[in-house]
């Protein structure tokens, strides 16, 4: 799970919660609006909802991507390139589809729970009809489950905290 429609929704939810928090604070400063204690928590709940698009995207697209057996892939290149004050890792994943065509996918950054060492083996869910969508296994499943569990725990914690606050 490197990129997909879920990345747009993650950004939208974080920015929406952040902008609502800024709006509430500006209203409090300039309009003599007394902000209830629950409004910042609502903004955090909206921002934490950004943990759910990734597992939802994988669940919805699982059947579409899993039309064949997972392809065997290999990390063919993994280089850290200088970027501003730090570095960014460019990783190239190579696999052969069912027609025997070699496919290379290059992505920037790292994937949670995935080793990016050159020569590392992995499985890839890929459908030729949707060339931009692919899932690297088992890192994709681990990401989805981790994001869902952390999101549920934090959302439940904030909802309980909101119910306790008068």
PDB file of N, CA and C in Angstrom, residues 41 44-45 48-49 51-52 146-161:
ATOM      1  N   UNK A  41     -11.779  18.515  20.976  1.00  0.00           N
ATOM      2  CA  UNK A  41     -11.816  17.056  20.889  1.00  0.00           C
ATOM      3  C   UNK A  41     -12.483  16.594  19.599  1.00  0.00           C
ATOM      4  N   UNK A  44      -9.898  16.790  16.971  1.00  0.00           N
ATOM      5  CA  UNK A  44      -8.980  15.645  17.050  1.00  0.00           C
ATOM      6  C   UNK A  44      -9.633  14.366  16.533  1.00  0.00           C
ATOM      7  N   UNK A  45     -10.911  14.192  16.812  1.00  0.00           N
ATOM      8  CA  UNK A  45     -11.622  13.001  16.319  1.00  0.00           C
ATOM      9  C   UNK A  45     -11.654  13.004  14.795  1.00  0.00           C
ATOM     10  N   UNK A  48      -8.161  12.129  13.636  1.00  0.00           N
ATOM     11  CA  UNK A  48      -7.865  10.714  13.854  1.00  0.00           C
ATOM     12  C   UNK A  48      -8.614   9.816  12.869  1.00  0.00           C
ATOM     13  N   UNK A  49      -9.677  10.320  12.299  1.00  0.00           N
ATOM     14  CA  UNK A  49     -10.395   9.538  11.286  1.00  0.00           C
ATOM     15  C   UNK A  49      -9.515   9.287  10.064  1.00  0.00           C
ATOM     16  N   UNK A  51      -6.914   7.761  10.063  1.00  0.00           N
ATOM     17  CA  UNK A  51      -6.327   6.428  10.188  1.00  0.00           C
ATOM     18  C   UNK A  51      -7.197   5.352   9.522  1.00  0.00           C
ATOM     19  N   UNK A  52      -8.423   5.679   9.126  1.00  0.00           N
ATOM     20  CA  UNK A  52      -9.338   4.667   8.600  1.00  0.00           C
ATOM     21  C   UNK A  52      -9.401   4.518   7.084  1.00  0.00           C
ATOM     22  N   UNK A 146      -2.866  -2.316  11.590  1.00  0.00           N
ATOM     23  CA  UNK A 146      -2.289  -1.405  12.578  1.00  0.00           C
ATOM     24  C   UNK A 146      -3.026  -0.075  12.607  1.00  0.00           C
ATOM     25  N   UNK A 147      -3.280   0.491  11.433  1.00  0.00           N
ATOM     26  CA  UNK A 147      -3.987   1.772  11.376  1.00  0.00           C
ATOM     27  C   UNK A 147      -5.402   1.632  11.943  1.00  0.00           C
ATOM     28  N   UNK A 148      -6.086   0.538  11.625  1.00  0.00           N
ATOM     29  CA  UNK A 148      -7.450   0.344  12.115  1.00  0.00           C
ATOM     30  C   UNK A 148      -7.477   0.187  13.634  1.00  0.00           C
ATOM     31  N   UNK A 149      -6.578  -0.606  14.186  1.00  0.00           N
ATOM     32  CA  UNK A 149      -6.564  -0.837  15.637  1.00  0.00           C
ATOM     33  C   UNK A 149      -6.203   0.441  16.384  1.00  0.00           C
ATOM     34  N   UNK A 150      -5.156   1.129  15.949  1.00  0.00           N
ATOM     35  CA  UNK A 150      -4.765   2.374  16.620  1.00  0.00           C
ATOM     36  C   UNK A 150      -5.884   3.410  16.494  1.00  0.00           C
ATOM     37  N   UNK A 151      -6.479   3.513  15.309  1.00  0.00           N
ATOM     38  CA  UNK A 151      -7.575   4.464  15.114  1.00  0.00           C
ATOM     39  C   UNK A 151      -8.760   4.168  16.009  1.00  0.00           C
ATOM     40  N   UNK A 152      -9.161   2.897  16.086  1.00  0.00           N
ATOM     41  CA  UNK A 152     -10.292   2.530  16.950  1.00  0.00           C
ATOM     42  C   UNK A 152      -9.998   2.825  18.416  1.00  0.00           C
ATOM     43  N   UNK A 153      -8.809   2.458  18.874  1.00  0.00           N
ATOM     44  CA  UNK A 153      -8.470   2.700  20.275  1.00  0.00           C
ATOM     45  C   UNK A 153      -8.466   4.191  20.617  1.00  0.00           C
ATOM     46  N   UNK A 154      -7.873   4.995  19.754  1.00  0.00           N
ATOM     47  CA  UNK A 154      -7.824   6.439  20.023  1.00  0.00           C
ATOM     48  C   UNK A 154      -9.201   7.088  19.910  1.00  0.00           C
ATOM     49  N   UNK A 155      -9.992   6.676  18.928  1.00  0.00           N
ATOM     50  CA  UNK A 155     -11.341   7.238  18.783  1.00  0.00           C
ATOM     51  C   UNK A 155     -12.201   6.875  19.996  1.00  0.00           C
ATOM     52  N   UNK A 156     -12.120   5.629  20.450  1.00  0.00           N
ATOM     53  CA  UNK A 156     -12.890   5.218  21.630  1.00  0.00           C
ATOM     54  C   UNK A 156     -12.443   5.998  22.858  1.00  0.00           C
ATOM     55  N   UNK A 157     -11.128   6.181  22.990  1.00  0.00           N
ATOM     56  CA  UNK A 157     -10.620   6.941  24.126  1.00  0.00           C
ATOM     57  C   UNK A 157     -11.148   8.374  24.106  1.00  0.00           C
ATOM     58  N   UNK A 158     -11.121   9.024  22.949  1.00  0.00           N
ATOM     59  CA  UNK A 158     -11.617  10.402  22.873  1.00  0.00           C
ATOM     60  C   UNK A 158     -13.127  10.485  23.095  1.00  0.00           C
ATOM     61  N   UNK A 159     -13.873   9.504  22.582  1.00  0.00           N
ATOM     62  CA  UNK A 159     -15.330   9.503  22.790  1.00  0.00           C
ATOM     63  C   UNK A 159     -15.673   9.305  24.280  1.00  0.00           C
ATOM     64  N   UNK A 160     -14.935   8.446  24.964  1.00  0.00           N
ATOM     65  CA  UNK A 160     -15.150   8.264  26.401  1.00  0.00           C
ATOM     66  C   UNK A 160     -14.806   9.552  27.149  1.00  0.00           C
ATOM     67  N   UNK A 161     -13.692  10.175  26.763  1.00  0.00           N
ATOM     68  CA  UNK A 161     -13.283  11.419  27.398  1.00  0.00           C
ATOM     69  C   UNK A 161     -14.324  12.520  27.165  1.00  0.00           C
TER      70      UNK A 161
END
